[in-house]
Tab-separated table of N, CA, C and O in Angstrom:
chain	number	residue	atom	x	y	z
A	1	UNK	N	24.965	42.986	3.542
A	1	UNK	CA	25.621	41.706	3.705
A	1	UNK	C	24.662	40.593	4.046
A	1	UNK	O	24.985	39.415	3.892
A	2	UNK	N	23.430	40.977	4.531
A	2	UNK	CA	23.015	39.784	5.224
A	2	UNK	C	21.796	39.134	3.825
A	2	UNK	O	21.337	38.004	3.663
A	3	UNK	N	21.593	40.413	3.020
A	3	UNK	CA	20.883	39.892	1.383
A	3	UNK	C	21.964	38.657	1.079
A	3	UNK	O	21.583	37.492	0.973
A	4	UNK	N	23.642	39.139	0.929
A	4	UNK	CA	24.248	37.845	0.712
A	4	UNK	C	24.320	36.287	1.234
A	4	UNK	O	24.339	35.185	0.686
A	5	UNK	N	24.340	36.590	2.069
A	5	UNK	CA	24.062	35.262	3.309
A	5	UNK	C	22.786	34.827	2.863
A	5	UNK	O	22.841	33.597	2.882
A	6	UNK	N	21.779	35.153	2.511
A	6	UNK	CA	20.131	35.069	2.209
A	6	UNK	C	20.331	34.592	0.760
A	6	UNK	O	19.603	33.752	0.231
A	7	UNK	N	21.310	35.156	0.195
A	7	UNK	CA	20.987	34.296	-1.417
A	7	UNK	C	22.185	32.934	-1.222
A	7	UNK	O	21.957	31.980	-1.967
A	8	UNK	N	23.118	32.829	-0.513
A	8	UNK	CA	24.144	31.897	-0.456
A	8	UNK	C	23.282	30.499	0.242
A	8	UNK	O	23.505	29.289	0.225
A	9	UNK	N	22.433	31.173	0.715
A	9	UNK	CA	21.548	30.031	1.876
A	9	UNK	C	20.417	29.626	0.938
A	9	UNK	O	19.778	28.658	1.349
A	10	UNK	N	19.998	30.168	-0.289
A	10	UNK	CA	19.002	29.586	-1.263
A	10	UNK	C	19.622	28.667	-2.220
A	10	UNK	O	19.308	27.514	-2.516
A	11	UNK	N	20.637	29.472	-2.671
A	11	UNK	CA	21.421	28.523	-3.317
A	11	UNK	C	22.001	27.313	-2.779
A	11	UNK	O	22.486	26.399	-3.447
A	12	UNK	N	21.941	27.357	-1.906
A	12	UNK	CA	22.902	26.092	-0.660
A	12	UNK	C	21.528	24.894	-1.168
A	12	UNK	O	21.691	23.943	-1.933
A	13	UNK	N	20.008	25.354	-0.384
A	13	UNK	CA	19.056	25.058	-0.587
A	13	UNK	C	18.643	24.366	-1.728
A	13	UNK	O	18.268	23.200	-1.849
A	14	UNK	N	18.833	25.723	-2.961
A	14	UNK	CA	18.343	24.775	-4.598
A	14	UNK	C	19.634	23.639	-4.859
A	14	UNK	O	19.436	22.713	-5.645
A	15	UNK	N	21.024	23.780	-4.115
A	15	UNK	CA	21.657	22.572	-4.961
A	15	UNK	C	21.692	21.467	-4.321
A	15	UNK	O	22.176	20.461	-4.839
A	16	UNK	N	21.075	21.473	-2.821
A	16	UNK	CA	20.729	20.539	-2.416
A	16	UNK	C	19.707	19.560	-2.643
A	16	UNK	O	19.819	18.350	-2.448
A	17	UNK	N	18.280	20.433	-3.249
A	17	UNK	CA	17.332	20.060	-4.025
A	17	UNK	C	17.410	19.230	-5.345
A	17	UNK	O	16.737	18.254	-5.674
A	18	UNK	N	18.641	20.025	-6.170
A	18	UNK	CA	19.157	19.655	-7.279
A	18	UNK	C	19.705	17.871	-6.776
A	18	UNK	O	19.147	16.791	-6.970
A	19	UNK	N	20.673	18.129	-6.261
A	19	UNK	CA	21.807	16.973	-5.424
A	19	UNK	C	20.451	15.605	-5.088
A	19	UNK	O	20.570	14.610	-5.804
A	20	UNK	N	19.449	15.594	-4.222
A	20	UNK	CA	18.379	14.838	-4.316
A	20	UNK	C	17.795	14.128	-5.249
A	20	UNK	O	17.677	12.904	-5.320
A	21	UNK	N	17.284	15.294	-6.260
A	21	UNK	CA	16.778	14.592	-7.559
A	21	UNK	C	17.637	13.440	-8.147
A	21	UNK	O	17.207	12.300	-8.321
A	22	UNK	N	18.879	13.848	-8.430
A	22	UNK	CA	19.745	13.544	-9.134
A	22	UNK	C	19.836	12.271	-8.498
A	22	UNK	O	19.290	11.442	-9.226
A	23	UNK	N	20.271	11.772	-7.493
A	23	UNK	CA	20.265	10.485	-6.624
A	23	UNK	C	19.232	9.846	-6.845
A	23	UNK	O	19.307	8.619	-6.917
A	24	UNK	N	17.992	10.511	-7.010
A	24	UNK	CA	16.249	9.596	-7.478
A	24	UNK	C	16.599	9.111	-8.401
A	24	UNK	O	16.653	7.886	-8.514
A	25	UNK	N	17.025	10.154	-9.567
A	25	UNK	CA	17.353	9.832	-10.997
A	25	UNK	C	17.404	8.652	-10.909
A	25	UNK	O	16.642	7.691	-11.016
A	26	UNK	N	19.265	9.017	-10.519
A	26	UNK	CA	19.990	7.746	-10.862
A	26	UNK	C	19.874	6.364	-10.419
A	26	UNK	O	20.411	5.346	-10.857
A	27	UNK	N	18.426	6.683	-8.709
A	27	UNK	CA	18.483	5.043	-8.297
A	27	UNK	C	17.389	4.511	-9.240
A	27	UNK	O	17.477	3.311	-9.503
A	28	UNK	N	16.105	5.377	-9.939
A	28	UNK	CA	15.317	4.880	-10.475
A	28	UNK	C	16.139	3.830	-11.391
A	28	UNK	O	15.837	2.648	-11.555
A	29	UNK	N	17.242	4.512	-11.951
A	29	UNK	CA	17.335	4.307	-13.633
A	29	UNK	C	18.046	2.718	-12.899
A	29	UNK	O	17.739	1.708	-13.531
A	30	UNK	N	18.814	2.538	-11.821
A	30	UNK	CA	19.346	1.272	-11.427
A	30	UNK	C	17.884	0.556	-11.023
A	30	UNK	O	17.679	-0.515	-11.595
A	31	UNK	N	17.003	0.952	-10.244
A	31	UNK	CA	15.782	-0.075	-10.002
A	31	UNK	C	15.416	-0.756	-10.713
A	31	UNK	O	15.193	-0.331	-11.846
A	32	UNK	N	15.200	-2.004	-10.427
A	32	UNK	CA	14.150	-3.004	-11.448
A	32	UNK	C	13.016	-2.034	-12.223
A	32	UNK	O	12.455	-1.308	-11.402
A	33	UNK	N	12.621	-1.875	-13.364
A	33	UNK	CA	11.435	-1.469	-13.629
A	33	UNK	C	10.300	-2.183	-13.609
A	33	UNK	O	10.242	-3.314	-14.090
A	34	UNK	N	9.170	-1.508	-12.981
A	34	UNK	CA	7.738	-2.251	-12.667
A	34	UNK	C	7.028	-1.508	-14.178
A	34	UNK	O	7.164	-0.400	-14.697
A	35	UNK	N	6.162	-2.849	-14.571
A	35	UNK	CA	5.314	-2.373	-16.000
A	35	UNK	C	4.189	-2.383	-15.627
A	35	UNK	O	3.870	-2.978	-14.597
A	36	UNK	N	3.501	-1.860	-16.226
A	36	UNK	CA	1.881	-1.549	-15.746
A	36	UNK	C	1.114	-2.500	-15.680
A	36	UNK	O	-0.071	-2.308	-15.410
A	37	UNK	N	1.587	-3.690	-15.899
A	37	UNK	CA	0.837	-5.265	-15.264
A	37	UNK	C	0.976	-5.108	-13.847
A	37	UNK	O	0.014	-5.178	-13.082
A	38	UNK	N	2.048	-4.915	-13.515
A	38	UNK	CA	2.082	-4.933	-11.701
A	38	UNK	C	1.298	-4.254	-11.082
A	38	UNK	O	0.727	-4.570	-10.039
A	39	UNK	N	1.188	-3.053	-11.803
A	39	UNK	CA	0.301	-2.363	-11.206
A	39	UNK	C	-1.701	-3.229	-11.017
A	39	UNK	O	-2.673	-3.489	-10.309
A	40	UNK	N	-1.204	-3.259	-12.001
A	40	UNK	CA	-3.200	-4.154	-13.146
A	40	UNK	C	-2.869	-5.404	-11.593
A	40	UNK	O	-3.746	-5.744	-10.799
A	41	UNK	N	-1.826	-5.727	-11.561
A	41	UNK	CA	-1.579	-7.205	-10.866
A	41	UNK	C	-1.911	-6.477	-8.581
A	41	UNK	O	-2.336	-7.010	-7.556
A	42	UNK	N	-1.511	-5.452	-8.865
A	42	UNK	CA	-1.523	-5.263	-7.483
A	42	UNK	C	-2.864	-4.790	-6.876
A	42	UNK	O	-3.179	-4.928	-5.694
A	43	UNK	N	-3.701	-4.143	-7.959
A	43	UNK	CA	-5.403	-3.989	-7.700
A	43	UNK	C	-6.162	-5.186	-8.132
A	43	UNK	O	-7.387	-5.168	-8.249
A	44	UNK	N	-5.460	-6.177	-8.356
A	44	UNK	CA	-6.027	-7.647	-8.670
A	44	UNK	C	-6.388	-7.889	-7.338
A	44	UNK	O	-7.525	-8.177	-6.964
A	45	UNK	N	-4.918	-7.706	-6.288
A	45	UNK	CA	-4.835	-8.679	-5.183
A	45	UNK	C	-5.611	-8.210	-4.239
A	45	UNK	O	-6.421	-8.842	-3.561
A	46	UNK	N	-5.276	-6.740	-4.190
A	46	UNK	CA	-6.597	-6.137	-3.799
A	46	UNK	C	-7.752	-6.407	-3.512
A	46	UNK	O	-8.199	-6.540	-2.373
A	47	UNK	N	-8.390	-6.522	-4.632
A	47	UNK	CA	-9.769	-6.811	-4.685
A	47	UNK	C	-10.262	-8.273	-3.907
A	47	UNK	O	-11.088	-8.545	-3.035
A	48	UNK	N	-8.800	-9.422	-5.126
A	48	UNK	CA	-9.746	-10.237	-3.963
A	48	UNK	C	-9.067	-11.216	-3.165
A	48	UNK	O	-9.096	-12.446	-3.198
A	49	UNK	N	-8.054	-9.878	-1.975
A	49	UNK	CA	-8.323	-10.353	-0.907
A	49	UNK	C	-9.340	-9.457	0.422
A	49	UNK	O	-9.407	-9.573	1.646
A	50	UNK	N	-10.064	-8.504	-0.668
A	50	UNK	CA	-11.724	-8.047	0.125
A	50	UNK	C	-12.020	-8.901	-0.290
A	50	UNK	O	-11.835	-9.861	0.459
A	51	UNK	N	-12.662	-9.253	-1.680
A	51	UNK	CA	-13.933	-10.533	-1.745
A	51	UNK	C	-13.881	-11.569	-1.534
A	51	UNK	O	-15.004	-12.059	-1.648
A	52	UNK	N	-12.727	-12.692	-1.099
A	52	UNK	CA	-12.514	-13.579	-0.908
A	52	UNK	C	-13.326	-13.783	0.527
A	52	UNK	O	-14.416	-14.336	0.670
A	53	UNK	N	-12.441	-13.145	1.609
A	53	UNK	CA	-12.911	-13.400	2.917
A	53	UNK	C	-14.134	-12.855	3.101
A	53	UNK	O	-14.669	-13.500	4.002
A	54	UNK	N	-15.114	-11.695	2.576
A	54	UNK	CA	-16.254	-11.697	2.274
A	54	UNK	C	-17.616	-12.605	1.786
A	54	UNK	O	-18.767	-12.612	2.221
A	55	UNK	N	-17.097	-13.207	0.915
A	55	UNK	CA	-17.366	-14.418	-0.012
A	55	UNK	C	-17.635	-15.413	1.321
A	55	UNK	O	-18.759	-15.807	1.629
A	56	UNK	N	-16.613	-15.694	1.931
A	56	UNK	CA	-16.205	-16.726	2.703
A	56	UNK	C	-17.177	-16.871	4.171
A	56	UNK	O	-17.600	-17.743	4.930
A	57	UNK	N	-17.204	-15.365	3.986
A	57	UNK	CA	-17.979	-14.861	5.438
A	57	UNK	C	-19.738	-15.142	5.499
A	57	UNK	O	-20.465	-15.151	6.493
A	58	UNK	N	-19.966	-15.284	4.563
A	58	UNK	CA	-21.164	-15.296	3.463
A	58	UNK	C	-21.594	-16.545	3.565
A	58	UNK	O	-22.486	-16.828	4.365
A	59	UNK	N	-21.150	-17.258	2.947
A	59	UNK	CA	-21.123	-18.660	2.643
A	59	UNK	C	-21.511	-19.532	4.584
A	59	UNK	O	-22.445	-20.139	5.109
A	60	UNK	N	-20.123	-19.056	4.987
A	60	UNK	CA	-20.386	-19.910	6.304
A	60	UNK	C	-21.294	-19.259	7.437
A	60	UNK	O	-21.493	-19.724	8.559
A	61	UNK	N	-21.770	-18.154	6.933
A	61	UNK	CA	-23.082	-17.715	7.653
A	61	UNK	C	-24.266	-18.062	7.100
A	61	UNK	O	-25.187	-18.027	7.916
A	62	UNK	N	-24.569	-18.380	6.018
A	62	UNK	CA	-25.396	-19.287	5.535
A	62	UNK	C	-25.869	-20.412	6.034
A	62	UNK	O	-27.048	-20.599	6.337
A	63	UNK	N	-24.743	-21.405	6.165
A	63	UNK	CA	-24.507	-22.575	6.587
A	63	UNK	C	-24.729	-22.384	7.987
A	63	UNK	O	-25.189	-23.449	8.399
A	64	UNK	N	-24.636	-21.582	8.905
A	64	UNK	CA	-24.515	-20.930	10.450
A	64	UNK	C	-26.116	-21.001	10.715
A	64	UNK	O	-26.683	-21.542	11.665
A	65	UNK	N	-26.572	-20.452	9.847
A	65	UNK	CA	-28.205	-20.089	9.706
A	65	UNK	C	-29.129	-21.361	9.436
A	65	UNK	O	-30.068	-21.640	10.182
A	66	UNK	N	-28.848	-21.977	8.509
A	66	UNK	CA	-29.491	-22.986	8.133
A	66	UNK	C	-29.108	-24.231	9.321
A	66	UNK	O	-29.969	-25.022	9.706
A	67	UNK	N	-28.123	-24.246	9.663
A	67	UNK	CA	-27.825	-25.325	11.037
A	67	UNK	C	-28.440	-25.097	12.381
A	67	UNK	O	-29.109	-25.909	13.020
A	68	UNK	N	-27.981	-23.352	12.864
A	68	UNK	CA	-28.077	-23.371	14.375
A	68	UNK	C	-28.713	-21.631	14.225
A	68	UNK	O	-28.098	-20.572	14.345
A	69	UNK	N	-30.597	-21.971	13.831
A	69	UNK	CA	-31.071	-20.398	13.429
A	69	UNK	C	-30.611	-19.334	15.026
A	69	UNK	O	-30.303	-19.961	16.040
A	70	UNK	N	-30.617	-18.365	15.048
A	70	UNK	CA	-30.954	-17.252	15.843
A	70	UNK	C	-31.632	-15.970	15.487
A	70	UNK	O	-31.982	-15.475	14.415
A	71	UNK	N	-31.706	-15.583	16.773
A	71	UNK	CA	-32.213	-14.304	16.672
A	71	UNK	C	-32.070	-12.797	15.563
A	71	UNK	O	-32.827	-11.941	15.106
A	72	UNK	N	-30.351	-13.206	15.504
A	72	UNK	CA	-29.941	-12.374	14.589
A	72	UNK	C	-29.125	-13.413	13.085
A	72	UNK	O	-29.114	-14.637	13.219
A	73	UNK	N	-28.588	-12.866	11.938
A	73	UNK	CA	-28.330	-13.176	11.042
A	73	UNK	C	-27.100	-13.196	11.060
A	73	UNK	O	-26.463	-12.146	11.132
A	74	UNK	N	-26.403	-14.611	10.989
A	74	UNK	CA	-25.299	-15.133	10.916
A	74	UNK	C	-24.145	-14.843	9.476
A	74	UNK	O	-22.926	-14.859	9.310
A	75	UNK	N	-25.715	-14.516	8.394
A	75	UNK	CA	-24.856	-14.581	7.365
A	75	UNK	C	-24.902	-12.805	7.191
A	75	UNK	O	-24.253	-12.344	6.252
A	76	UNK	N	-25.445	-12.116	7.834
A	76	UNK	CA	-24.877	-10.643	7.721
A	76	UNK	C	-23.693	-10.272	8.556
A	76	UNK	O	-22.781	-9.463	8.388
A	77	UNK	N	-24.052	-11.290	9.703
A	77	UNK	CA	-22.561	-11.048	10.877
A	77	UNK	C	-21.358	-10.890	10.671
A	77	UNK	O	-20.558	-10.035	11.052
A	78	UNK	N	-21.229	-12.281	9.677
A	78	UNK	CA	-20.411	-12.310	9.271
A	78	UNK	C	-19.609	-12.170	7.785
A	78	UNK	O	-18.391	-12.174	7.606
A	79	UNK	N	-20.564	-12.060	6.895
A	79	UNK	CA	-20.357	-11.181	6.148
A	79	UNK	C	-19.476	-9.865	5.900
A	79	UNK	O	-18.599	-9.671	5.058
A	80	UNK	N	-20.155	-8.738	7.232
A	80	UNK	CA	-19.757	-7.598	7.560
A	80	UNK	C	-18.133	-8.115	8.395
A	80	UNK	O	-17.166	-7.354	8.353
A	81	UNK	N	-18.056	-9.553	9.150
A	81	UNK	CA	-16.875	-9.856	9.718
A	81	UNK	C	-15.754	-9.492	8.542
A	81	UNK	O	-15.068	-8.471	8.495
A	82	UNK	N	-15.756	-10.834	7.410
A	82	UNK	CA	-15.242	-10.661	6.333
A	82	UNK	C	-14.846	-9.732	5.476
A	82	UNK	O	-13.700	-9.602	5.047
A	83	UNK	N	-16.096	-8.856	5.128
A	83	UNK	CA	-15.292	-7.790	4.585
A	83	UNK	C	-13.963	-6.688	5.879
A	83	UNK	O	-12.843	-6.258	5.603
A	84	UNK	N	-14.547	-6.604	6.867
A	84	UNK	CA	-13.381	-5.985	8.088
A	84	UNK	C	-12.160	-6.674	7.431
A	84	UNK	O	-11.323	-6.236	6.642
A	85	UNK	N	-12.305	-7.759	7.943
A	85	UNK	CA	-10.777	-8.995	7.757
A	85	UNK	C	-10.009	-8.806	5.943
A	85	UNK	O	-8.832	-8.669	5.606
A	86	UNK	N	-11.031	-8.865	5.275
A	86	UNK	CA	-10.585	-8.386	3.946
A	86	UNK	C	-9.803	-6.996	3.664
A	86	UNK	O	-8.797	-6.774	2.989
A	87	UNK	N	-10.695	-6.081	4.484
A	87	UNK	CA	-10.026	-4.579	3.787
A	87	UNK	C	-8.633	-4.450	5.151
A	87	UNK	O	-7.772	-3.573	5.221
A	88	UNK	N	-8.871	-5.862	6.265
A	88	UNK	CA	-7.426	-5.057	6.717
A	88	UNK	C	-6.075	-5.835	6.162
A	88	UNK	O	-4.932	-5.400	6.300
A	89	UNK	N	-6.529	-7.393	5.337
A	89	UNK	CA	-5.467	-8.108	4.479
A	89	UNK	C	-5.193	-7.033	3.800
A	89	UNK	O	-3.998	-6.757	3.703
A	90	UNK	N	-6.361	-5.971	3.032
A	90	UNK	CA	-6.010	-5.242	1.913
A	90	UNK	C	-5.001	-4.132	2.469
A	90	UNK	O	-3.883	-3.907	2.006
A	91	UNK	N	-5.469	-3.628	3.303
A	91	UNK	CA	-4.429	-2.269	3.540
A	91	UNK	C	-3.150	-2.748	4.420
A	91	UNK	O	-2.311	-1.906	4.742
A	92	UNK	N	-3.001	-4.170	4.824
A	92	UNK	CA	-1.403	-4.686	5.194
A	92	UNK	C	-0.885	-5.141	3.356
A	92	UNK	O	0.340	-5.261	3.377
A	93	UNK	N	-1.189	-5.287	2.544
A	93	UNK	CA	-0.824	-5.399	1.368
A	93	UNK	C	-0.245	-4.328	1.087
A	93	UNK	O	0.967	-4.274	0.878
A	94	UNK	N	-1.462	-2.764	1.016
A	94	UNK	CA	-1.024	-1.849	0.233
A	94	UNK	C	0.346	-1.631	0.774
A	94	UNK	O	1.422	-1.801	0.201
A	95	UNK	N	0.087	-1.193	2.069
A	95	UNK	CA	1.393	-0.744	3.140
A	95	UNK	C	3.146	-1.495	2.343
A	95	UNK	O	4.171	-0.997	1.877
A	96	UNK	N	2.663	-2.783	2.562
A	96	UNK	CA	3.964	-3.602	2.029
A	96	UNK	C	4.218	-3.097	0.846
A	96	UNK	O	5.328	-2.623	1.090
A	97	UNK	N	4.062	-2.900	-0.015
A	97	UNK	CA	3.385	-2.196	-1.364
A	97	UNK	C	4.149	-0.637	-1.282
A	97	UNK	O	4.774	-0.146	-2.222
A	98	UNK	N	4.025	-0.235	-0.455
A	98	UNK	CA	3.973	1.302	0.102
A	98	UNK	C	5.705	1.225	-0.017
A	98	UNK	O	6.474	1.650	-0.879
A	99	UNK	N	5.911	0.549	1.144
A	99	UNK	CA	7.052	0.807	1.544
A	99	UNK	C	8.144	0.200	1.097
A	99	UNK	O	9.224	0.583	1.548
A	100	UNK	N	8.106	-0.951	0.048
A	100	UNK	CA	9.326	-1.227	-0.918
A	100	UNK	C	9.265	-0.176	-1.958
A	100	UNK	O	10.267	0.178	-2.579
A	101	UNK	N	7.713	0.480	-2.208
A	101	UNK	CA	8.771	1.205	-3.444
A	101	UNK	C	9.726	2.498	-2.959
A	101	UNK	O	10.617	3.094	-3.564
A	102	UNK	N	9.122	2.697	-1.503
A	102	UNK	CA	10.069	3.972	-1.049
A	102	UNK	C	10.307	4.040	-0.189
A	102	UNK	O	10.008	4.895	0.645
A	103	UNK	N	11.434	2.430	-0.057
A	103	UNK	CA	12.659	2.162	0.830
A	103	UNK	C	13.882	2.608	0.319
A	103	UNK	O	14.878	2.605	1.041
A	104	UNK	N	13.941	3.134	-1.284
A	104	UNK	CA	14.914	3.557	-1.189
A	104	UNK	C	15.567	5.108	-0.850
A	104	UNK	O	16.678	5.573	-1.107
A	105	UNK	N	14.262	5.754	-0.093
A	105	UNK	CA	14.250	7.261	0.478
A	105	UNK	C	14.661	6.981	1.471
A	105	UNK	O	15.682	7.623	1.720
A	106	UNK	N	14.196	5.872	2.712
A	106	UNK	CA	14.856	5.783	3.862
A	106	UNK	C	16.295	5.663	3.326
A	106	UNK	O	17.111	6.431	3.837
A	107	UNK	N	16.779	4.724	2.272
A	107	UNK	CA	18.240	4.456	2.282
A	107	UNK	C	19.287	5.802	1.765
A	107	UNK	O	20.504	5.929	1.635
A	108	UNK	N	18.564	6.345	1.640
A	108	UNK	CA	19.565	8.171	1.098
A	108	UNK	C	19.203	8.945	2.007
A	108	UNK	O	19.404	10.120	1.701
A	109	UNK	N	18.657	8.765	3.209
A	109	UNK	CA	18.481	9.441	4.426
A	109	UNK	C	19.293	9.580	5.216
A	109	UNK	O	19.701	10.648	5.672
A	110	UNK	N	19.853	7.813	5.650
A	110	UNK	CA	21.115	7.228	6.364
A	110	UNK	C	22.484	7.893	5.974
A	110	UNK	O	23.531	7.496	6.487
């Protein structure tokens, strides 16, 4: 008896598995579809919002250097500032990114 209980509890299991998909299915097929520009478009933004503030970091350490010299290098300082500030615009992007496309897992959770 307890083999039965053991296959009633797999099966419970696979149609619950089944029951899941099926809900993906069907929210994909209702979702907006994203085309592979968005994608091309979302490693755009990526990129440059690293090189931008890099760029930026660069530039006004230059200008840092050539105005008010020191000991150490203004335009590596900050440079290395910039890219930090860049890759953490970048990974609050991805995140946002992250989590609209699979907000609709939290919403079949509820």
């Amino acid at each position: 008896m307890s083999g039965n209980t053991a296959n009633k509890k797999r099966e419970k299991g696979f149609l619950d598995q089944v029951d899941s998909k099926e809900k993906q299915m069907l929210h994909a097929r209702k979702e907006e579809k994203r085309s592979e520009w968005r994608g091309f478009g979302t490693f755009g933004m990526v990129g440059w919002s690293v090189a931008v503030p890099t760029i930026l970091g660069a530039v006004f350490g230059l200008w840092l250097d050539k105005r008010y010299p020191q000991t150490f290098s203004w335009t590596l300082t900050l440079l290395i500032a910039g890219l930090f500030i860049g890759c953490a615009l970048a990974w609050q992007w991805i995140d946002k990114e992250n989590k609209s496309m699979h907000e609709h897992k939290n919403k079949k959770d509820e």
